[in-house]
mmCIF file of C-alpha atoms in Angstrom:
data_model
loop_
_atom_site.group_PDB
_atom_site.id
_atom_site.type_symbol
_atom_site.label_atom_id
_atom_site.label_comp_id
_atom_site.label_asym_id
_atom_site.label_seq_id
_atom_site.Cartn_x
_atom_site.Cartn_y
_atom_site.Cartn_z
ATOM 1 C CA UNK A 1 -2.642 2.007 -15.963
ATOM 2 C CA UNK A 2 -2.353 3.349 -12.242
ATOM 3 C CA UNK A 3 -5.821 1.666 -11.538
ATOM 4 C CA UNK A 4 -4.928 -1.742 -13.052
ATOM 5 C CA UNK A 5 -1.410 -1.662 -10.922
ATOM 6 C CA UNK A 6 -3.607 -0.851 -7.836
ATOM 7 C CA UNK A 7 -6.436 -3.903 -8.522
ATOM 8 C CA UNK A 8 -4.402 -6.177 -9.959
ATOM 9 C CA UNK A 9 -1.727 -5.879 -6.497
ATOM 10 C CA UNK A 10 -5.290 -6.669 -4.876
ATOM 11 C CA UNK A 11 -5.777 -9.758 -6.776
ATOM 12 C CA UNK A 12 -2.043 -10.872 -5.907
ATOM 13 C CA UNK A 13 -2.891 -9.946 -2.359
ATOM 14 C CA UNK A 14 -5.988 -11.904 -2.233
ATOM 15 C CA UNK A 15 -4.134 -15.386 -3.707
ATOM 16 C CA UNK A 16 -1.227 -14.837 -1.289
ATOM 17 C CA UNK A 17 -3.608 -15.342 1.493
ATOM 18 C CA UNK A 18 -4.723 -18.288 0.424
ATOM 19 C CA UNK A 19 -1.288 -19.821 1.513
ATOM 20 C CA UNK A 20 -3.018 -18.282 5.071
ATOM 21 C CA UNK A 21 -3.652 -15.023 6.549
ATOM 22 C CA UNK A 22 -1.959 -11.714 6.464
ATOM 23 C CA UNK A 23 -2.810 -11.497 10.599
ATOM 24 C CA UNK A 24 -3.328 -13.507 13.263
ATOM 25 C CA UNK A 25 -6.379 -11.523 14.359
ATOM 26 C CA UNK A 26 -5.209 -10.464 18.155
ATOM 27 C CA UNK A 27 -5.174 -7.107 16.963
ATOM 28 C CA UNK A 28 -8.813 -5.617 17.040
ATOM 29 C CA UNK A 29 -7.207 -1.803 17.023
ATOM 30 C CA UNK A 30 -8.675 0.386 13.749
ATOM 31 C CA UNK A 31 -6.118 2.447 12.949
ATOM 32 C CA UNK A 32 -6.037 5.342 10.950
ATOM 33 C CA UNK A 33 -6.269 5.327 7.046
ATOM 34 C CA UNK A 34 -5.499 8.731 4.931
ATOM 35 C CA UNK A 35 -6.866 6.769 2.109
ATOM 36 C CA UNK A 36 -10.482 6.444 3.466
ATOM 37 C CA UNK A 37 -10.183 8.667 6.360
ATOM 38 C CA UNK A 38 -11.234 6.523 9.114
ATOM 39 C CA UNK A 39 -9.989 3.825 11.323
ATOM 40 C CA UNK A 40 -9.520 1.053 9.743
ATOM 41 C CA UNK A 41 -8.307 -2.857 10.545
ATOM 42 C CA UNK A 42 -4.832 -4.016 10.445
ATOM 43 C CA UNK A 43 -5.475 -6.248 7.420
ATOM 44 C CA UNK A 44 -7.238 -3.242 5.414
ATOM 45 C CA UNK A 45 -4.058 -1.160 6.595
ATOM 46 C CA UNK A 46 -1.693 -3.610 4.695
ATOM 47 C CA UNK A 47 -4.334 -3.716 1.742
ATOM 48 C CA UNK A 48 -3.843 -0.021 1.547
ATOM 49 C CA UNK A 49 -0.194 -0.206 1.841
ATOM 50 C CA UNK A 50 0.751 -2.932 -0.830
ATOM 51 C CA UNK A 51 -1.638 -1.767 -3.103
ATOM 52 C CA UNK A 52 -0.565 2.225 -3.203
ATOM 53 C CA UNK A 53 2.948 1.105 -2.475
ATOM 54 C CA UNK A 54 3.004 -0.861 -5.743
ATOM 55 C CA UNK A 55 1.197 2.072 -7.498
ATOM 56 C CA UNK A 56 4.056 4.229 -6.194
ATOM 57 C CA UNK A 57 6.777 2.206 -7.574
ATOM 58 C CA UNK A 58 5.080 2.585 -11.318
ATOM 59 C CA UNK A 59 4.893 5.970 -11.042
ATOM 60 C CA UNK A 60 8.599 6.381 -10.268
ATOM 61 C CA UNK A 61 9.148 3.885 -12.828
ATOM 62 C CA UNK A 62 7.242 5.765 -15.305
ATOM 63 C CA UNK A 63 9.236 8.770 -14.741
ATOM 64 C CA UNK A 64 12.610 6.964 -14.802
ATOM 65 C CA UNK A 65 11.528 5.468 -17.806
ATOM 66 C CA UNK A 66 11.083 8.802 -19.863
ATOM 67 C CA UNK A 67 7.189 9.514 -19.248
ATOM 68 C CA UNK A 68 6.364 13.062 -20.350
ATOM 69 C CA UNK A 69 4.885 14.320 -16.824
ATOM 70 C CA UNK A 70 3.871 17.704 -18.743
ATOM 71 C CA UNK A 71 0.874 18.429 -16.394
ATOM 72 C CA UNK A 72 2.951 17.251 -13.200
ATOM 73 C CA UNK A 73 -0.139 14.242 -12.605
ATOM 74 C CA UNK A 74 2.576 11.479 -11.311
ATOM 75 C CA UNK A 75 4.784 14.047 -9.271
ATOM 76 C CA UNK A 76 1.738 15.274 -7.436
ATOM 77 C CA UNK A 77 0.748 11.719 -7.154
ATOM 78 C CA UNK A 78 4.051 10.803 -5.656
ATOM 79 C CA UNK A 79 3.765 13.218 -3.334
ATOM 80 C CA UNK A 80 0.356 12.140 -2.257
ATOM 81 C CA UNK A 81 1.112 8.392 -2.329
ATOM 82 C CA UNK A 82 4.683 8.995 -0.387
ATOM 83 C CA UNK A 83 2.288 10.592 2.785
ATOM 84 C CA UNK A 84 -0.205 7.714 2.823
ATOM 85 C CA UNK A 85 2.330 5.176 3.036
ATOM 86 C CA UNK A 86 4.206 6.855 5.591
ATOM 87 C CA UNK A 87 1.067 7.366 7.689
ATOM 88 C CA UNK A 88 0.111 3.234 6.915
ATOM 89 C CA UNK A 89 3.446 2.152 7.632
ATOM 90 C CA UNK A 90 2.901 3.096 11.265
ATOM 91 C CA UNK A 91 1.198 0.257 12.233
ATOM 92 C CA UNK A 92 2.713 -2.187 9.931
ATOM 93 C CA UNK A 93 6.365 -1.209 11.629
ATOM 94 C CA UNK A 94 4.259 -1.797 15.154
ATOM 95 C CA UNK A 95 2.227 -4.522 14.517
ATOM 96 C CA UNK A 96 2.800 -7.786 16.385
ATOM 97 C CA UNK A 97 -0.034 -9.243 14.666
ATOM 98 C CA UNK A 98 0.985 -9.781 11.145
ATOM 99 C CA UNK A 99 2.285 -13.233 10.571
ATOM 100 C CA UNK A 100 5.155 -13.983 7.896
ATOM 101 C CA UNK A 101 3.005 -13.246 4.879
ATOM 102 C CA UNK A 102 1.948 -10.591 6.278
ATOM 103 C CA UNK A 103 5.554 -8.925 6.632
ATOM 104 C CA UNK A 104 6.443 -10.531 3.398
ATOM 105 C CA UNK A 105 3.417 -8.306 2.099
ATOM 106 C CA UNK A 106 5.067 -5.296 3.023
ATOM 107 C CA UNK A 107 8.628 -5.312 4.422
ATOM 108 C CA UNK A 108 10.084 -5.919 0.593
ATOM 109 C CA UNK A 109 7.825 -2.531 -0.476
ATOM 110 C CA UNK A 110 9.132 -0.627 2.460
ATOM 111 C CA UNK A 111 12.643 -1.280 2.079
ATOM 112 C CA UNK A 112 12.411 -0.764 -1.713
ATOM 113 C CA UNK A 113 10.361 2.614 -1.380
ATOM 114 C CA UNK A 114 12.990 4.261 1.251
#
């Protein structure tokens, strides 16, 4: 269920940029990605973020929902998600490249995840 959340928030991504793009391109910095361990660019960094940001939220709405965690799989994959997105949000808080979607991408996740 996890991996459907994740690809399917791809897909959504994906069809909001056909209204027009996520950046404006004046940003050719890679910046770092726990997820794939490298630097990566600004658009792949907001990929990252609404994707495992929207795989957080299940989780936590698993659990608040009743699922039996009885292995502790979704708190250790809180935990794990919680540090990537704090380490992705860096550049999305800094970035003067993202347009409106863009921020629209990722400001609602933020504010809801905090």
């Amino acid at each position: 269920a996890e991996m459907l959340v994740h690809e399917v928030t791809h897909h959504y991504y994906y069809l909001a940029c056909r209204l027009g793009p996520a950046d404006d391109g004046s940003d050719a910095t890679l910046h770092w990605s726990p997820v794939k361990r490298t630097g990566r660019p600004l658009h792949y960094i907001l990929i990252s973020y609404h994707a495992f940001a929207n795989v957080l939220l299940f989780c936590r709405e698993c659990r608040a929902a009743g699922y039996p965690d009885a292995d502790g799989y979704m708190a250790r994959n809180e935990m794990l998600l919680s540090s990537w997105l704090d380490e992705l949000a860096r550049p999305l808080r800094a970035a003067h490249a993202l347009t409106g979607l863009g921020q629209a991408l990722w400001t609602p996740l933020a504010e809801r995840l905090s």
